[in-house]
CSV table of C-alpha atoms in Angstrom, one decimal:
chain,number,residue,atom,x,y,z
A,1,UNK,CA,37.7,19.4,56.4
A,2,UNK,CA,37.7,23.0,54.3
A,3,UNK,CA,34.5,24.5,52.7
A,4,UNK,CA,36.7,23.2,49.3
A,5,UNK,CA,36.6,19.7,50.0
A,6,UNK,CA,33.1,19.8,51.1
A,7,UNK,CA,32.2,22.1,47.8
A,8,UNK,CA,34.2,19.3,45.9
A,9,UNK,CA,32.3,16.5,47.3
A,10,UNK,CA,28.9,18.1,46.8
A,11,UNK,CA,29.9,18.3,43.2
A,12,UNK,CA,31.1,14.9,43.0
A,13,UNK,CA,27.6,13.6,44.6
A,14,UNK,CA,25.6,15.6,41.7
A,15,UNK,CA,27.9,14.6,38.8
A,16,UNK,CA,25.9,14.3,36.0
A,17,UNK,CA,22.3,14.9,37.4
A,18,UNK,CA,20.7,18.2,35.3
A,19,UNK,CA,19.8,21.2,37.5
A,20,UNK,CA,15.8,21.5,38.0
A,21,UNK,CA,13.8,23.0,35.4
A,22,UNK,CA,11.3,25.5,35.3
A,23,UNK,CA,7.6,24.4,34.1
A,24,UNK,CA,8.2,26.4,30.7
A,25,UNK,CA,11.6,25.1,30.0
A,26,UNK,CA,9.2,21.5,30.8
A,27,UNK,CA,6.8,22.3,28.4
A,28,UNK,CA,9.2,23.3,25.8
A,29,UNK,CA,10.9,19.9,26.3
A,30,UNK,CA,7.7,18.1,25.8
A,31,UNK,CA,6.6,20.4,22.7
A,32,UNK,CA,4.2,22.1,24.5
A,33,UNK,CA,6.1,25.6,23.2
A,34,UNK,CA,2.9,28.2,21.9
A,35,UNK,CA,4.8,29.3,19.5
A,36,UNK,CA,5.5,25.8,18.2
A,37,UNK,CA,1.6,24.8,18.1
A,38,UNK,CA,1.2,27.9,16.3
A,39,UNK,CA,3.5,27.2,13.5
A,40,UNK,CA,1.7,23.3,13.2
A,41,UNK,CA,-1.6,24.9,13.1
A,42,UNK,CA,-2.1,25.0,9.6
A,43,UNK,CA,-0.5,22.2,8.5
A,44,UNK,CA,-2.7,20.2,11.4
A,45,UNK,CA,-5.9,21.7,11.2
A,46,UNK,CA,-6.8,20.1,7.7
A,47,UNK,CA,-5.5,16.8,8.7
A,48,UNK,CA,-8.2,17.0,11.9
A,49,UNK,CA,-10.8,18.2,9.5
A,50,UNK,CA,-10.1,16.5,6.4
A,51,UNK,CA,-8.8,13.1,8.1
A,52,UNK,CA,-9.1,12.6,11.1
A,53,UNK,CA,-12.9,14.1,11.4
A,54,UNK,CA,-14.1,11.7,8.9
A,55,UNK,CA,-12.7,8.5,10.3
A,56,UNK,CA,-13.8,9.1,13.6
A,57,UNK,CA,-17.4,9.6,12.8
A,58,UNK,CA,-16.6,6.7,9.7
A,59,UNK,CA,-15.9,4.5,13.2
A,60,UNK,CA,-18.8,5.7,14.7
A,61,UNK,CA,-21.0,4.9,12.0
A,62,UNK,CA,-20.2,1.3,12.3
A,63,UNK,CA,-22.0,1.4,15.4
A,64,UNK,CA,-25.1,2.6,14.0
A,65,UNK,CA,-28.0,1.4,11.6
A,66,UNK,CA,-27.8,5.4,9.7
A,67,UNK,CA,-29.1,4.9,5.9
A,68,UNK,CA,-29.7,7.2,3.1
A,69,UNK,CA,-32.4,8.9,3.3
A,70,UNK,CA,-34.3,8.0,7.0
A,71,UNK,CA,-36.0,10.7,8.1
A,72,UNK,CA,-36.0,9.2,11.8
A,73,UNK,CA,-32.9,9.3,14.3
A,74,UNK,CA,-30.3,6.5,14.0
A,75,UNK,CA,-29.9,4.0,16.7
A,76,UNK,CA,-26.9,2.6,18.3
A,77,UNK,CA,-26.9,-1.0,17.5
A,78,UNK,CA,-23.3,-2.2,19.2
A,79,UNK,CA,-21.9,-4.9,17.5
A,80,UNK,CA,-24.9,-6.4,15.6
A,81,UNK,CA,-23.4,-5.0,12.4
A,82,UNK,CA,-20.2,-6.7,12.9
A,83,UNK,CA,-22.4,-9.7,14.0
A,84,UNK,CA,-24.4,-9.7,10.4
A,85,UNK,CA,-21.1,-9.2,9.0
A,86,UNK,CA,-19.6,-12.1,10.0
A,87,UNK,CA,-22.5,-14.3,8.3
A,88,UNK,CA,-22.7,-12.0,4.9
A,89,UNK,CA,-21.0,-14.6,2.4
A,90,UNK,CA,-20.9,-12.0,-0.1
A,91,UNK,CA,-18.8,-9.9,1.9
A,92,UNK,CA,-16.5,-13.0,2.7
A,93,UNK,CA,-16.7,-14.2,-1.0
A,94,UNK,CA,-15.5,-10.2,-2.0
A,95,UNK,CA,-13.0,-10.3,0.7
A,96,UNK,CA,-11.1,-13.6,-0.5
A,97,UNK,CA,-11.3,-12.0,-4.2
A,98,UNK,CA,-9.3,-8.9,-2.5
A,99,UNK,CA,-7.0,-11.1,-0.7
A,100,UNK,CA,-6.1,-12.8,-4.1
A,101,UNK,CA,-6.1,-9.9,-5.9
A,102,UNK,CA,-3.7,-7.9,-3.8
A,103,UNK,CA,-1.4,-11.2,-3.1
A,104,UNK,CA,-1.2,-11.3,-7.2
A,105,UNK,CA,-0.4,-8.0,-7.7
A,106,UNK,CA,1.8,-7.2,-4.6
A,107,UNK,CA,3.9,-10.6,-5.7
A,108,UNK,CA,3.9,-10.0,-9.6
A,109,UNK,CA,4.7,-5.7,-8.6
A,110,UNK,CA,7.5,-7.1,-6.8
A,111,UNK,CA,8.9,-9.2,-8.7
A,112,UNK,CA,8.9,-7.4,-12.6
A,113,UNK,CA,9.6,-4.2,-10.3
A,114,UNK,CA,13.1,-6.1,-9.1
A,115,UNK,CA,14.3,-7.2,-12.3
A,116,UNK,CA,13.7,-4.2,-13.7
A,117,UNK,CA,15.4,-2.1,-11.0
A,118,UNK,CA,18.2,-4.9,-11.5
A,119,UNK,CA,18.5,-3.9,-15.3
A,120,UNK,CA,18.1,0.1,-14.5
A,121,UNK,CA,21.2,-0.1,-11.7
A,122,UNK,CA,23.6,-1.4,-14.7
A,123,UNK,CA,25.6,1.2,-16.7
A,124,UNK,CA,23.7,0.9,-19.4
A,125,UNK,CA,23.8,3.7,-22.7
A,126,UNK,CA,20.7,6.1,-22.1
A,127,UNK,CA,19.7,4.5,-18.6
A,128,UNK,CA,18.3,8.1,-18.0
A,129,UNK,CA,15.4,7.7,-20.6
A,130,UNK,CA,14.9,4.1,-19.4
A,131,UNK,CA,14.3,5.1,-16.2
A,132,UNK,CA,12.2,8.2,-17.0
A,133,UNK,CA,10.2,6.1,-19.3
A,134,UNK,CA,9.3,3.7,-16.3
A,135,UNK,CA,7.6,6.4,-14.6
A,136,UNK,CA,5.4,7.2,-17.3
A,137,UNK,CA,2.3,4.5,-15.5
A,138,UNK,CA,2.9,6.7,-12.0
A,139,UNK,CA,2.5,9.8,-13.5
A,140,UNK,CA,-1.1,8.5,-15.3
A,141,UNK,CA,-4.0,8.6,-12.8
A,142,UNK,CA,-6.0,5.3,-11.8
A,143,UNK,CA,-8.8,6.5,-14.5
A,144,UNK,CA,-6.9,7.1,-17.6
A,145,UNK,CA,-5.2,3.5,-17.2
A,146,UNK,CA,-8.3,2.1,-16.6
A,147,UNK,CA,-10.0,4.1,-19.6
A,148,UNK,CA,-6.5,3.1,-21.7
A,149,UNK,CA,-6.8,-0.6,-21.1
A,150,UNK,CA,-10.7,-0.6,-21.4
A,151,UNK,CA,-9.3,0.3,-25.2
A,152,UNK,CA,-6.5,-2.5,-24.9
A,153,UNK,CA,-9.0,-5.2,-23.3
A,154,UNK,CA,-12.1,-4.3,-26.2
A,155,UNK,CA,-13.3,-7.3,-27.9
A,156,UNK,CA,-13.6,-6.1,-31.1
A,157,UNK,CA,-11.1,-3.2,-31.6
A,158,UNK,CA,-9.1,-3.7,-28.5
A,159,UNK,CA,-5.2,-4.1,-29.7
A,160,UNK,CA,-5.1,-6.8,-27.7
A,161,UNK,CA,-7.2,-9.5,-29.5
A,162,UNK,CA,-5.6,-8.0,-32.4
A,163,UNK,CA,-1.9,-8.9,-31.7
A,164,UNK,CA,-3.0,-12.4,-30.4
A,165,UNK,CA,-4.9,-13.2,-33.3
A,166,UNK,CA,-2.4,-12.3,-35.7
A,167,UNK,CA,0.2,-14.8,-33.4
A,168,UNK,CA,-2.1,-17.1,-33.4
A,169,UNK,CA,-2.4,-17.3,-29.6
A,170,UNK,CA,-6.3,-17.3,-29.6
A,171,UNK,CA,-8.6,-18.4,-32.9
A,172,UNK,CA,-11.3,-15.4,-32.2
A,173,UNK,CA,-11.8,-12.2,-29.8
A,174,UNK,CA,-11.9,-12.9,-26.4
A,175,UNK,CA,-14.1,-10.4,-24.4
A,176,UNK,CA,-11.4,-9.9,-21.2
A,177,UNK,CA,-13.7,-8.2,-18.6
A,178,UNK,CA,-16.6,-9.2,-18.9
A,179,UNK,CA,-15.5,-12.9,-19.5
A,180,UNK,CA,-16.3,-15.1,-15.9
A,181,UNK,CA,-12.6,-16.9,-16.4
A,182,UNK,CA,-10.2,-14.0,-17.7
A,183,UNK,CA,-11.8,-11.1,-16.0
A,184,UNK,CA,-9.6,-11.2,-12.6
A,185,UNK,CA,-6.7,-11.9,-14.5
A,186,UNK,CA,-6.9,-9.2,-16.9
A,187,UNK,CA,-7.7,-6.7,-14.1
A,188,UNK,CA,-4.6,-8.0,-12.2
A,189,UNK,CA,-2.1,-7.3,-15.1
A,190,UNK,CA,-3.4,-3.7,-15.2
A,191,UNK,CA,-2.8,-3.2,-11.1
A,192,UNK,CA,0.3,-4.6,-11.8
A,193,UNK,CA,1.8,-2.3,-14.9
A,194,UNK,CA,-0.1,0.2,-13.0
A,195,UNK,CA,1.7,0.0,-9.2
A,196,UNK,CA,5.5,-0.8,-11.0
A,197,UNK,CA,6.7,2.7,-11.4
A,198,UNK,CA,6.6,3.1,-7.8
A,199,UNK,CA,8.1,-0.2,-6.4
A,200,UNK,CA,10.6,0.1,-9.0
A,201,UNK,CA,11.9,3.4,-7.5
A,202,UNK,CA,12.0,2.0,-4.3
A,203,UNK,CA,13.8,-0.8,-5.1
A,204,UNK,CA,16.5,1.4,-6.8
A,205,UNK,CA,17.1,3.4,-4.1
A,206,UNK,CA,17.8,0.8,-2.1
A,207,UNK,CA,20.3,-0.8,-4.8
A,208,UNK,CA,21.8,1.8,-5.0
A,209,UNK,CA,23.3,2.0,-1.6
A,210,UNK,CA,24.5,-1.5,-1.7
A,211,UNK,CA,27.9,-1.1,-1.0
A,212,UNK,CA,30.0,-1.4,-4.4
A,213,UNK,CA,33.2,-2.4,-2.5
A,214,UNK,CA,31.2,-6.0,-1.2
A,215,UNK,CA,29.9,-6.4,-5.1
A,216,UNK,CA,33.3,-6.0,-5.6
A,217,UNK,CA,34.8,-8.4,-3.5
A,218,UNK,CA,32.9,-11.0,-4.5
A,219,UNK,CA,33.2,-10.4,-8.2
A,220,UNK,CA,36.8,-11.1,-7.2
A,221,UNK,CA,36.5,-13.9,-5.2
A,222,UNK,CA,34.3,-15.6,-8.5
A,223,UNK,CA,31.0,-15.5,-7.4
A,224,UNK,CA,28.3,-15.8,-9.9
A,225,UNK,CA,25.5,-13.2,-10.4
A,226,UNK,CA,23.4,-15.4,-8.6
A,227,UNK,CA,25.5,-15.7,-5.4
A,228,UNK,CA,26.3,-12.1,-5.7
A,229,UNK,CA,22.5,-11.2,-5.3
A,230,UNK,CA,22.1,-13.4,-3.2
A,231,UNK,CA,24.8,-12.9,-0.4
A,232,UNK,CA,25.3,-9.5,-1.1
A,233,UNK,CA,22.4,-7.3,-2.7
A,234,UNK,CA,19.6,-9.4,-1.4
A,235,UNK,CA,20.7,-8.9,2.4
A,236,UNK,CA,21.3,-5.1,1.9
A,237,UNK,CA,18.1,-4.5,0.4
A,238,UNK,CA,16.0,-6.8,2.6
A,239,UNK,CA,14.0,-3.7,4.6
A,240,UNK,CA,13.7,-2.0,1.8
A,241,UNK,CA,11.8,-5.1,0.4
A,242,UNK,CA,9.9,-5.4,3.4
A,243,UNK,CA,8.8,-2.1,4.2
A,244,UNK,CA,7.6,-1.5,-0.2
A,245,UNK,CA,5.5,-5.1,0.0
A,246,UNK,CA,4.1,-3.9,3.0
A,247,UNK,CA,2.8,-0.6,2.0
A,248,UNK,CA,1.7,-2.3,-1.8
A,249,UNK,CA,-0.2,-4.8,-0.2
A,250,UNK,CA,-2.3,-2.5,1.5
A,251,UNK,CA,-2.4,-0.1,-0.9
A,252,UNK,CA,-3.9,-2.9,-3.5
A,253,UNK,CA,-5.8,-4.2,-1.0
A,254,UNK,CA,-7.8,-1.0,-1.1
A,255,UNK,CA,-8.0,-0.5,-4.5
A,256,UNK,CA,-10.9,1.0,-5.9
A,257,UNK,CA,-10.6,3.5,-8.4
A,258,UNK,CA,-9.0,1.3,-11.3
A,259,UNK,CA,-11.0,-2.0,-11.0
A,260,UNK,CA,-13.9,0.2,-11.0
A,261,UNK,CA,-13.2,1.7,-14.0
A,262,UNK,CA,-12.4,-1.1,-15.5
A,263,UNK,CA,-15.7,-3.8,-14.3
A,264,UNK,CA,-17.5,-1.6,-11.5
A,265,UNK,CA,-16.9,-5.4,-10.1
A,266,UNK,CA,-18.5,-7.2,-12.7
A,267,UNK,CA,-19.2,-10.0,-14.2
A,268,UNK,CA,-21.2,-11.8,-11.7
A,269,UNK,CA,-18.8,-10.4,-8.7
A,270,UNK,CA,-15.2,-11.8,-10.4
A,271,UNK,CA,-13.8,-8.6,-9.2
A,272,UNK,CA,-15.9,-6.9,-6.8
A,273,UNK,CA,-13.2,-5.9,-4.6
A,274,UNK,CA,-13.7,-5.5,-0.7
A,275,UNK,CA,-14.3,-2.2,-1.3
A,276,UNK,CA,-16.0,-2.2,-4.7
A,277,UNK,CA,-18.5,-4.3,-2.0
A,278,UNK,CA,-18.6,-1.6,0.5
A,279,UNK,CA,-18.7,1.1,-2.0
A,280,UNK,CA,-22.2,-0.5,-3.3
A,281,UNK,CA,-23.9,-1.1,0.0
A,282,UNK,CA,-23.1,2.9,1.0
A,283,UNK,CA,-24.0,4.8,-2.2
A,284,UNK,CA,-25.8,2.2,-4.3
A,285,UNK,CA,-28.5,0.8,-1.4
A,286,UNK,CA,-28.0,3.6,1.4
A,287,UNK,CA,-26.6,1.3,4.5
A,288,UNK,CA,-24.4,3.5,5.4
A,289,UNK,CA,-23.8,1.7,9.1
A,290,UNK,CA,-23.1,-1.4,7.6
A,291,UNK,CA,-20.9,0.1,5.2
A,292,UNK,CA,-18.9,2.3,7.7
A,293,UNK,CA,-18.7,-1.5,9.7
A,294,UNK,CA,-17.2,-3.3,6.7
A,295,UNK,CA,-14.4,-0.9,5.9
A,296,UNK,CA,-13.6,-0.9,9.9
A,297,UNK,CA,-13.7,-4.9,9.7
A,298,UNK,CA,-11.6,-4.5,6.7
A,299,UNK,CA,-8.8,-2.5,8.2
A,300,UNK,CA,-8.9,-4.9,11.3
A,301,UNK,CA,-8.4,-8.0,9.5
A,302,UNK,CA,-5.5,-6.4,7.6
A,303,UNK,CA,-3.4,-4.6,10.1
A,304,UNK,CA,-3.7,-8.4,12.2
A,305,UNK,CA,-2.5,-10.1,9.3
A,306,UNK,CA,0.3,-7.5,8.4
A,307,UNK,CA,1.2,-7.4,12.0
A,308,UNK,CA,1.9,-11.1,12.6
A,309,UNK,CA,3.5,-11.1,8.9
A,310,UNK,CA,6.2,-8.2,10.0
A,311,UNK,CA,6.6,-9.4,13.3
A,312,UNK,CA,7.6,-12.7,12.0
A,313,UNK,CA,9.9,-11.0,9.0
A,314,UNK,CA,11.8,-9.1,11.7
A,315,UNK,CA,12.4,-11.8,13.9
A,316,UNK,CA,13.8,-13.6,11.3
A,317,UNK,CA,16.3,-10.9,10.7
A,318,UNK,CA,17.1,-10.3,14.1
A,319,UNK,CA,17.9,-14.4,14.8
């Protein structure tokens, strides 16, 4: 056999396996460049300081019994915050409001955001200021709505009670937040007109890249709107819907700013919000601890229940 045929067989026998690398050309494949790190650096030192620092010592907090203003060291106590936590009915009372309010808002977002996407896809004369006019909530922060609608929801000059009145809806003023029946209602429409700006963009960006020729095709074939949505629109936009009620969910979840504004959780707890709840216990009686343990039960509880709701969403989609 010549030195050929044997070069030509070694070659066949390492076909496609890389030559070895050095440690740096390693480290370079795994990130690890200097250079690199040093780029990052100051885009990843304020996350560590400003985000990550906080909620690791927020986690470790849980752990503790610190308060506001203790003079003596704070003990580790384990779990026996988590333990009280679990037999606090006001926290579970707060809790199920949050779940109802962030179900109510998520579902009513959703679905006003998607018909109005629907109307703000068609070819419609000055569809430009429509749409810039639906951003106007997004661009507002959470206190001026919740100052605005304060003005909207007041009993005696609120615009509200005025237009009903004059409809003949309701016969005298109702007082919307601080009345025991209307008060989680009224603060729910406001999350709602509130989170719509963003959903709705969302939800026409993902319209938009439904592909016209299958809209098409069924306009020709003489499918209704409905069965056009349906069979066509509906399936394309499907993750799109999935991934925006996932992220609203939690986002109303944790609401503070707004129903604070708007009750501080009152009247007799109607809206006090998970973290309206945790909010008080920190900076209203001092327990930090059991605070810092609510808020980590809190984002347990949630990222379980979002979990076992996406898991089952994408195994629908991939049956």
């Amino acid at each position: 056999m010549s030195v050929t045929a044997v070069r030509g067989n070694d070659a066949l026998d390492h076909r496609g396996t890389p030559p070895p690398r050095s440690p740096e050309q390693r480290k370079r494949a795994l990130g690890l460049d200097r250079g690199a790190w040093f780029l990052l650096a100051p885009a990843l030192i304020p996350i560590l300081v400003l985000s990550v620092g906080p909620l690791l010592y927020g986690i470790s907090l849980a752990f503790t019994d610190a308060q506001a203003g203790r003079t003596t060291s704070t003990k580790f106590l384990g779990l026996a915050n988590f333990t009280d936590l679990l037999h606090d009915s006001l926290f579970w009372q707060s809790f199920k409001i949050g779940i109802i309010w962030a179900v109510s808002v998520t579902a009513l977002q959703f679905l006003m955001s998607l018909g109005l996407a629907l109307l703000l896809n068609q070819n419609l004369r000055f569809r430009w200021l429509a749409r810039t006019l639906a951003l106007v909530p997004w661009a507002m922060p959470e206190v001026v709505v919740g100052i605005m609608w304060r003005l909207v929801y007041h009993p005696d000059a609120g615009i509200l009670n005025k237009v009903l009145t004059q409809l003949h809806v309701i016969h005298q003023n109702v007082d919307w937040l601080t009345g025991l029946s209307v008060a989680l209602p009224a603060v729910i429409v406001v999350g709602v007109w509130a989170g719509m700006p963003q959903t709705t963009v969302v939800l026409l960006a993902g319209l938009q890249n439904v592909p016209v020729e299958l809209t098409e095709a069924a306009n020709l074939d003489g499918a209704g709107i409905w069965r056009r949505f349906t069979n066509v629109t509906w399936p394309a936009i499907k993750p799109v819907v999935i991934s925006v009620t996932a992220l609203n969910f939690i986002w109303n979840f944790n609401s503070f700013g707004l129903v604070y504004v708007l009750t501080q959780g009152g009247p007799g707890g109607k809206t006090q919000l998970p973290m309206l709840f945790a909010y008080d216990e920190a900076f209203k009686y001092g327990q930090f601890g059991y605070a810092a343990a609510m808020g980590l039960g809190m984002v347990a509880v949630i990222a379980v229940l979002l979990t076992l709701t996406l898991r089952k969403k994408l195994n629908e989609e991939t049956a």
